[in-house]
Structures are given as structure tokens and as C-alpha cells.
Amino acid sequence: MTEQANNKINKNIGEYIKQLGAYGIIITSFALGLAVAGGFWSSSVSVLNSQLNISRAETNRATQELMQVKSDYLTYRTTTPQTQIKMSTDTISNTSSVVTEANKGQNMKEEHTISSETSYSFFSGDLTISLVGIAFEGDPLRHRVVANVSSPNGQVVKIDRLDIGNVITYKSKNTYKIIILSAETFSATFQVVKLNTNDN
């Protein structure tokens, strides 16, 4: 009887030790998992912080470059405004001589300054110019116009990076001459001349 009781006690102690071992393995695995997760999290945070610092540095560099370009352009505008105006006027008069010679006040014309990403309708909606944006490029650097011209009775014509003084002929119900008078960082001024019907 005593021997059976001892066997039973030994068996219970053995099972208890096995259970303790199993719990120990589970706890060790959990602790190891927490350590790995903590290390991974720290590494991820470190990488994200590094990428954030790089992005901030690139943003600061881009902002400084933009400010430098604006400063250079302002210096350019203040030192040579008359030359620029004279060049633009000469270009316009040369390229639009057909318009001025043929019409001499007989045709209607409208001028308007359009901001980037906005539209303006000339002649009560007969012709609409949508300014997509201004590209600052070229050699020497200058503002170039990117826009779309449309009308209720005509197709859409794209103005793709054209300089000041360029003339675009647009035909729908009437014929129009579109002249780019000026371009700034966020706007451009257009003159639209509506030709008489006998000029179509």
C-alpha cells in the first residue's frame, strides 16, 4: 500500500515537473518573441526616422533652390525690363503683322490675364483658353505657356511650352489669332483677335 502511494506521488511529481517544463518553454518562447518584435520595431522606427530626415533635407533643398530661382528671376526682371518688353513687342509685331495689316481696327480683340489651372472665355464664350501651367525652362531660362484652346464649335488645340510673342491661329465658327503677350510664374496674358468673316 505504501509502495503504491509512493508510486502515485512520484508519478504526480513527474507530471508536475513536465507541466512546469512545458510552461517554461512557452514562457521562454513568448519572451523570445517579445525580444525579436522589440528589436524589429526599433529597427523599423530607426529606418522611418532616417527616411523622414532624408525627405526633410530634400524638401529644404528644393525650397532653397526654388527661392534661388525666384531671386534670380526677380534680379533678371529688375535689371532688364525694358529689353524684355522691347523684345516681346518686336516679336509680336513681326509675327502678327498679317493680323495688324489685314485688320487695322476692323477686327475685335480682347486681352485677359489668366491664372494657372483656370480658364477664361473670350467673345462671350466663342473661344476659351484654359491655362494648364507655366514651364520655367530653356536656355536662357524663361517662362513658357502650356494651355488648351477650345470653343463650342471647334476642337481642342494644345499650346505646348510656347514663348512670349508666339501667335496661334484657331478656327471654329470664326477665325481667331491668339497672341501670348506675357507669362509669369503663375499666370499668362493673351490677346485674342477675332477676324472678320470675310477673312475666314
PDB file of C-alpha atoms in Angstrom:
ATOM      1  CA  MET A   1       0.000   0.000   0.000  1.00  0.00           C
ATOM      2  CA  THR A   2       2.791   2.377   0.875  1.00  0.00           C
ATOM      3  CA  GLU A   3       4.625   1.466  -2.300  1.00  0.00           C
ATOM      4  CA  GLN A   4       1.563   2.277  -4.399  1.00  0.00           C
ATOM      5  CA  ALA A   5       1.196   5.601  -2.631  1.00  0.00           C
ATOM      6  CA  ASN A   6       4.859   6.383  -3.282  1.00  0.00           C
ATOM      7  CA  ASN A   7       4.478   5.475  -6.980  1.00  0.00           C
ATOM      8  CA  LYS A   8       1.429   7.710  -7.183  1.00  0.00           C
ATOM      9  CA  ILE A   9       3.279  10.596  -5.541  1.00  0.00           C
ATOM     10  CA  ASN A  10       6.290  10.098  -7.815  1.00  0.00           C
ATOM     11  CA  LYS A  11       4.002   9.990 -10.836  1.00  0.00           C
ATOM     12  CA  ASN A  12       2.292  13.236  -9.716  1.00  0.00           C
ATOM     13  CA  ILE A  13       5.675  14.920  -9.152  1.00  0.00           C
ATOM     14  CA  GLY A  14       6.863  13.772 -12.594  1.00  0.00           C
ATOM     15  CA  GLU A  15       3.724  15.146 -14.261  1.00  0.00           C
ATOM     16  CA  TYR A  16       4.103  18.375 -12.300  1.00  0.00           C
ATOM     17  CA  ILE A  17       7.716  18.707 -13.459  1.00  0.00           C
ATOM     18  CA  LYS A  18       6.638  18.050 -17.067  1.00  0.00           C
ATOM     19  CA  GLN A  19       3.961  20.725 -16.789  1.00  0.00           C
ATOM     20  CA  LEU A  20       6.468  23.151 -15.325  1.00  0.00           C
ATOM     21  CA  GLY A  21       8.842  22.356 -18.205  1.00  0.00           C
ATOM     22  CA  ALA A  22       6.076  22.942 -20.767  1.00  0.00           C
ATOM     23  CA  TYR A  23       5.129  26.267 -19.150  1.00  0.00           C
ATOM     24  CA  GLY A  24       8.784  27.208 -19.002  1.00  0.00           C
ATOM     25  CA  ILE A  25       9.164  26.543 -22.750  1.00  0.00           C
ATOM     26  CA  ILE A  26       6.028  28.582 -23.507  1.00  0.00           C
ATOM     27  CA  ILE A  27       7.184  31.493 -21.339  1.00  0.00           C
ATOM     28  CA  THR A  28      10.677  31.363 -22.866  1.00  0.00           C
ATOM     29  CA  SER A  29       9.221  31.338 -26.403  1.00  0.00           C
ATOM     30  CA  PHE A  30       6.946  34.281 -25.550  1.00  0.00           C
ATOM     31  CA  ALA A  31       9.843  36.257 -24.068  1.00  0.00           C
ATOM     32  CA  LEU A  32      11.990  35.472 -27.102  1.00  0.00           C
ATOM     33  CA  GLY A  33       9.165  36.574 -29.407  1.00  0.00           C
ATOM     34  CA  LEU A  34       8.817  39.838 -27.484  1.00  0.00           C
ATOM     35  CA  ALA A  35      12.554  40.453 -27.745  1.00  0.00           C
ATOM     36  CA  VAL A  36      12.546  39.822 -31.524  1.00  0.00           C
ATOM     37  CA  ALA A  37       9.451  42.014 -32.002  1.00  0.00           C
ATOM     38  CA  GLY A  38      11.021  44.779 -29.911  1.00  0.00           C
ATOM     39  CA  GLY A  39      14.205  44.637 -31.953  1.00  0.00           C
ATOM     40  CA  PHE A  40      12.240  44.666 -35.227  1.00  0.00           C
ATOM     41  CA  TRP A  41      10.129  47.614 -34.022  1.00  0.00           C
ATOM     42  CA  SER A  42      13.222  49.578 -33.000  1.00  0.00           C
ATOM     43  CA  SER A  43      14.808  48.865 -36.370  1.00  0.00           C
ATOM     44  CA  SER A  44      11.650  49.929 -38.235  1.00  0.00           C
ATOM     45  CA  VAL A  45      11.369  53.157 -36.243  1.00  0.00           C
ATOM     46  CA  SER A  46      15.039  53.880 -36.905  1.00  0.00           C
ATOM     47  CA  VAL A  47      14.597  53.328 -40.667  1.00  0.00           C
ATOM     48  CA  LEU A  48      11.465  55.512 -40.743  1.00  0.00           C
ATOM     49  CA  ASN A  49      13.225  58.287 -38.840  1.00  0.00           C
ATOM     50  CA  SER A  50      16.138  58.080 -41.256  1.00  0.00           C
ATOM     51  CA  GLN A  51      13.827  58.291 -44.276  1.00  0.00           C
ATOM     52  CA  LEU A  52      11.941  61.190 -42.698  1.00  0.00           C
ATOM     53  CA  ASN A  53      15.211  63.075 -42.147  1.00  0.00           C
ATOM     54  CA  ILE A  54      16.215  62.464 -45.780  1.00  0.00           C
ATOM     55  CA  SER A  55      12.805  63.697 -47.006  1.00  0.00           C
ATOM     56  CA  ARG A  56      13.080  66.817 -44.843  1.00  0.00           C
ATOM     57  CA  ALA A  57      16.554  67.518 -46.196  1.00  0.00           C
ATOM     58  CA  GLU A  58      15.336  67.102 -49.800  1.00  0.00           C
ATOM     59  CA  THR A  59      12.352  69.372 -49.137  1.00  0.00           C
ATOM     60  CA  ASN A  60      14.602  72.029 -47.631  1.00  0.00           C
ATOM     61  CA  ARG A  61      16.988  71.759 -50.581  1.00  0.00           C
ATOM     62  CA  ALA A  62      14.107  72.050 -53.085  1.00  0.00           C
ATOM     63  CA  THR A  63      12.713  75.068 -51.215  1.00  0.00           C
ATOM     64  CA  GLN A  64      16.116  76.748 -51.250  1.00  0.00           C
ATOM     65  CA  GLU A  65      16.507  76.065 -54.981  1.00  0.00           C
ATOM     66  CA  LEU A  66      13.043  77.490 -55.659  1.00  0.00           C
ATOM     67  CA  MET A  67      13.838  80.612 -53.638  1.00  0.00           C
ATOM     68  CA  GLN A  68      17.119  80.962 -55.543  1.00  0.00           C
ATOM     69  CA  VAL A  69      15.315  80.663 -58.893  1.00  0.00           C
ATOM     70  CA  LYS A  70      12.750  83.264 -57.814  1.00  0.00           C
ATOM     71  CA  SER A  71      15.523  85.558 -56.617  1.00  0.00           C
ATOM     72  CA  ASP A  72      17.450  85.133 -59.884  1.00  0.00           C
ATOM     73  CA  TYR A  73      14.305  85.782 -61.900  1.00  0.00           C
ATOM     74  CA  LEU A  74      13.477  88.893 -59.869  1.00  0.00           C
ATOM     75  CA  THR A  75      17.017  90.161 -60.436  1.00  0.00           C
ATOM     76  CA  TYR A  76      16.659  89.410 -64.142  1.00  0.00           C
ATOM     77  CA  ARG A  77      13.321  91.241 -64.311  1.00  0.00           C
ATOM     78  CA  THR A  78      14.573  94.306 -62.470  1.00  0.00           C
ATOM     79  CA  THR A  79      17.809  94.626 -64.432  1.00  0.00           C
ATOM     80  CA  THR A  80      16.404  94.105 -67.940  1.00  0.00           C
ATOM     81  CA  PRO A  81      12.712  95.004 -68.022  1.00  0.00           C
ATOM     82  CA  GLN A  82      12.864  97.385 -70.972  1.00  0.00           C
ATOM     83  CA  THR A  83      14.881  94.963 -73.097  1.00  0.00           C
ATOM     84  CA  GLN A  84      12.398  92.183 -72.374  1.00  0.00           C
ATOM     85  CA  ILE A  85       9.413  94.394 -73.207  1.00  0.00           C
ATOM     86  CA  LYS A  86      11.043  95.638 -76.410  1.00  0.00           C
ATOM     87  CA  MET A  87      11.925  92.084 -77.472  1.00  0.00           C
ATOM     88  CA  SER A  88       8.367  90.907 -76.764  1.00  0.00           C
ATOM     89  CA  THR A  89       6.863  93.845 -78.656  1.00  0.00           C
ATOM     90  CA  ASP A  90       9.173  93.291 -81.646  1.00  0.00           C
ATOM     91  CA  THR A  91       8.353  89.585 -81.701  1.00  0.00           C
ATOM     92  CA  ILE A  92       4.637  90.275 -81.515  1.00  0.00           C
ATOM     93  CA  SER A  93       4.761  92.927 -84.227  1.00  0.00           C
ATOM     94  CA  ASN A  94       6.784  90.652 -86.516  1.00  0.00           C
ATOM     95  CA  THR A  95       4.736  87.511 -86.016  1.00  0.00           C
ATOM     96  CA  SER A  96       1.360  89.224 -86.044  1.00  0.00           C
ATOM     97  CA  SER A  97       1.995  91.606 -88.952  1.00  0.00           C
ATOM     98  CA  VAL A  98      -0.584  89.729 -91.033  1.00  0.00           C
ATOM     99  CA  VAL A  99      -3.210  90.413 -88.383  1.00  0.00           C
ATOM    100  CA  THR A 100      -2.417  94.125 -87.996  1.00  0.00           C
ATOM    101  CA  GLU A 101      -2.076  94.748 -91.730  1.00  0.00           C
ATOM    102  CA  ALA A 102      -5.255  92.932 -92.707  1.00  0.00           C
ATOM    103  CA  ASN A 103      -7.458  94.347 -89.984  1.00  0.00           C
ATOM    104  CA  LYS A 104      -6.339  97.853 -88.896  1.00  0.00           C
ATOM    105  CA  GLY A 105      -9.046  98.288 -86.282  1.00  0.00           C
ATOM    106  CA  GLN A 106     -11.763  96.440 -88.220  1.00  0.00           C
ATOM    107  CA  ASN A 107     -11.464  93.275 -86.106  1.00  0.00           C
ATOM    108  CA  MET A 108     -12.377  92.929 -82.481  1.00  0.00           C
ATOM    109  CA  LYS A 109      -9.731  91.975 -79.949  1.00  0.00           C
ATOM    110  CA  GLU A 110      -9.722  91.138 -76.279  1.00  0.00           C
ATOM    111  CA  GLU A 111      -6.917  90.787 -73.733  1.00  0.00           C
ATOM    112  CA  HIS A 112      -7.002  88.948 -70.458  1.00  0.00           C
ATOM    113  CA  THR A 113      -4.571  87.594 -67.840  1.00  0.00           C
ATOM    114  CA  ILE A 114      -5.336  84.003 -66.860  1.00  0.00           C
ATOM    115  CA  SER A 115      -4.055  82.296 -63.718  1.00  0.00           C
ATOM    116  CA  SER A 116      -2.704  78.744 -63.753  1.00  0.00           C
ATOM    117  CA  GLU A 117      -5.321  75.994 -63.696  1.00  0.00           C
ATOM    118  CA  THR A 118      -8.124  78.433 -64.579  1.00  0.00           C
ATOM    119  CA  SER A 119      -9.991  79.294 -67.780  1.00  0.00           C
ATOM    120  CA  TYR A 120     -11.326  82.429 -69.428  1.00  0.00           C
ATOM    121  CA  SER A 121     -13.871  82.746 -72.233  1.00  0.00           C
ATOM    122  CA  PHE A 122     -13.339  85.417 -74.895  1.00  0.00           C
ATOM    123  CA  PHE A 123     -16.077  86.974 -77.040  1.00  0.00           C
ATOM    124  CA  SER A 124     -18.965  85.813 -74.848  1.00  0.00           C
ATOM    125  CA  GLY A 125     -17.850  82.181 -74.818  1.00  0.00           C
ATOM    126  CA  ASP A 126     -16.927  81.816 -78.517  1.00  0.00           C
ATOM    127  CA  LEU A 127     -13.369  80.835 -77.526  1.00  0.00           C
ATOM    128  CA  THR A 128     -11.989  79.592 -74.196  1.00  0.00           C
ATOM    129  CA  ILE A 129      -8.366  79.443 -73.092  1.00  0.00           C
ATOM    130  CA  SER A 130      -7.501  77.159 -70.177  1.00  0.00           C
ATOM    131  CA  LEU A 131      -4.056  77.820 -68.707  1.00  0.00           C
ATOM    132  CA  VAL A 132      -2.634  74.453 -67.625  1.00  0.00           C
ATOM    133  CA  GLY A 133       0.556  75.945 -66.193  1.00  0.00           C
ATOM    134  CA  ILE A 134       3.806  77.795 -66.825  1.00  0.00           C
ATOM    135  CA  ALA A 135       7.038  75.911 -67.509  1.00  0.00           C
ATOM    136  CA  PHE A 136      10.221  77.704 -66.439  1.00  0.00           C
ATOM    137  CA  GLU A 137      12.841  76.210 -68.736  1.00  0.00           C
ATOM    138  CA  GLY A 138      15.050  76.732 -71.769  1.00  0.00           C
ATOM    139  CA  ASP A 139      18.419  78.366 -72.320  1.00  0.00           C
ATOM    140  CA  PRO A 140      18.230  81.115 -71.230  1.00  0.00           C
ATOM    141  CA  LEU A 141      15.602  80.207 -68.658  1.00  0.00           C
ATOM    142  CA  ARG A 142      12.207  81.706 -69.433  1.00  0.00           C
ATOM    143  CA  HIS A 143       8.521  81.174 -68.848  1.00  0.00           C
ATOM    144  CA  ARG A 144       6.741  79.050 -71.438  1.00  0.00           C
ATOM    145  CA  VAL A 145       2.997  78.687 -71.700  1.00  0.00           C
ATOM    146  CA  VAL A 146       1.111  75.384 -71.533  1.00  0.00           C
ATOM    147  CA  ALA A 147      -2.603  75.826 -72.309  1.00  0.00           C
ATOM    148  CA  ASN A 148      -5.624  74.479 -74.172  1.00  0.00           C
ATOM    149  CA  VAL A 149      -7.794  76.457 -76.598  1.00  0.00           C
ATOM    150  CA  SER A 150     -11.343  75.324 -77.252  1.00  0.00           C
ATOM    151  CA  SER A 151     -14.729  76.523 -78.462  1.00  0.00           C
ATOM    152  CA  PRO A 152     -18.269  75.145 -78.584  1.00  0.00           C
ATOM    153  CA  ASN A 153     -17.952  74.547 -82.346  1.00  0.00           C
ATOM    154  CA  GLY A 154     -14.303  73.527 -82.628  1.00  0.00           C
ATOM    155  CA  GLN A 155     -11.730  71.061 -81.430  1.00  0.00           C
ATOM    156  CA  VAL A 156      -9.278  71.469 -78.558  1.00  0.00           C
ATOM    157  CA  VAL A 157      -5.872  72.821 -79.600  1.00  0.00           C
ATOM    158  CA  LYS A 158      -2.933  72.448 -77.216  1.00  0.00           C
ATOM    159  CA  ILE A 159      -0.407  75.224 -76.650  1.00  0.00           C
ATOM    160  CA  ASP A 160       2.686  73.299 -75.601  1.00  0.00           C
ATOM    161  CA  ARG A 161       5.508  75.324 -73.999  1.00  0.00           C
ATOM    162  CA  LEU A 162       5.325  78.334 -76.314  1.00  0.00           C
ATOM    163  CA  ASP A 163       7.266  81.530 -75.659  1.00  0.00           C
ATOM    164  CA  ILE A 164       6.014  85.085 -75.331  1.00  0.00           C
ATOM    165  CA  GLY A 165       5.146  86.540 -78.741  1.00  0.00           C
ATOM    166  CA  ASN A 166       4.003  83.315 -80.354  1.00  0.00           C
ATOM    167  CA  VAL A 167       0.819  83.543 -82.438  1.00  0.00           C
ATOM    168  CA  ILE A 168      -1.668  80.690 -82.714  1.00  0.00           C
ATOM    169  CA  THR A 169      -4.403  80.602 -85.368  1.00  0.00           C
ATOM    170  CA  TYR A 170      -7.591  78.929 -84.191  1.00  0.00           C
ATOM    171  CA  LYS A 171     -10.525  78.156 -86.476  1.00  0.00           C
ATOM    172  CA  SER A 172     -14.038  77.278 -85.409  1.00  0.00           C
ATOM    173  CA  LYS A 173     -17.144  79.216 -86.442  1.00  0.00           C
ATOM    174  CA  ASN A 174     -14.784  82.214 -86.731  1.00  0.00           C
ATOM    175  CA  THR A 175     -11.044  82.515 -87.146  1.00  0.00           C
ATOM    176  CA  TYR A 176      -9.007  83.811 -84.208  1.00  0.00           C
ATOM    177  CA  LYS A 177      -5.409  84.895 -83.767  1.00  0.00           C
ATOM    178  CA  ILE A 178      -4.162  84.207 -80.231  1.00  0.00           C
ATOM    179  CA  ILE A 179      -1.024  86.075 -79.149  1.00  0.00           C
ATOM    180  CA  ILE A 180       0.889  85.296 -75.952  1.00  0.00           C
ATOM    181  CA  LEU A 181       1.651  88.769 -74.593  1.00  0.00           C
ATOM    182  CA  SER A 182       3.366  87.848 -71.316  1.00  0.00           C
ATOM    183  CA  ALA A 183       3.982  84.991 -68.912  1.00  0.00           C
ATOM    184  CA  GLU A 184       4.707  84.974 -65.202  1.00  0.00           C
ATOM    185  CA  THR A 185       5.263  82.194 -62.686  1.00  0.00           C
ATOM    186  CA  PHE A 186       1.552  81.519 -62.198  1.00  0.00           C
ATOM    187  CA  SER A 187      -0.211  83.457 -64.981  1.00  0.00           C
ATOM    188  CA  ALA A 188      -0.117  84.451 -68.635  1.00  0.00           C
ATOM    189  CA  THR A 189      -1.706  87.253 -70.654  1.00  0.00           C
ATOM    190  CA  PHE A 190      -3.322  86.529 -74.001  1.00  0.00           C
ATOM    191  CA  GLN A 191      -4.618  88.780 -76.757  1.00  0.00           C
ATOM    192  CA  VAL A 192      -7.313  87.239 -78.934  1.00  0.00           C
ATOM    193  CA  VAL A 193      -8.151  88.877 -82.252  1.00  0.00           C
ATOM    194  CA  LYS A 194     -11.421  87.861 -83.909  1.00  0.00           C
ATOM    195  CA  LEU A 195     -11.077  88.113 -87.665  1.00  0.00           C
ATOM    196  CA  ASN A 196     -13.922  89.360 -89.821  1.00  0.00           C
ATOM    197  CA  THR A 197     -15.984  86.721 -91.592  1.00  0.00           C
ATOM    198  CA  ASN A 198     -14.555  87.777 -94.939  1.00  0.00           C
ATOM    199  CA  ASP A 199     -11.083  86.856 -93.612  1.00  0.00           C
ATOM    200  CA  ASN A 200     -12.112  83.224 -92.941  1.00  0.00           C
TER     201      ASN A 200
END
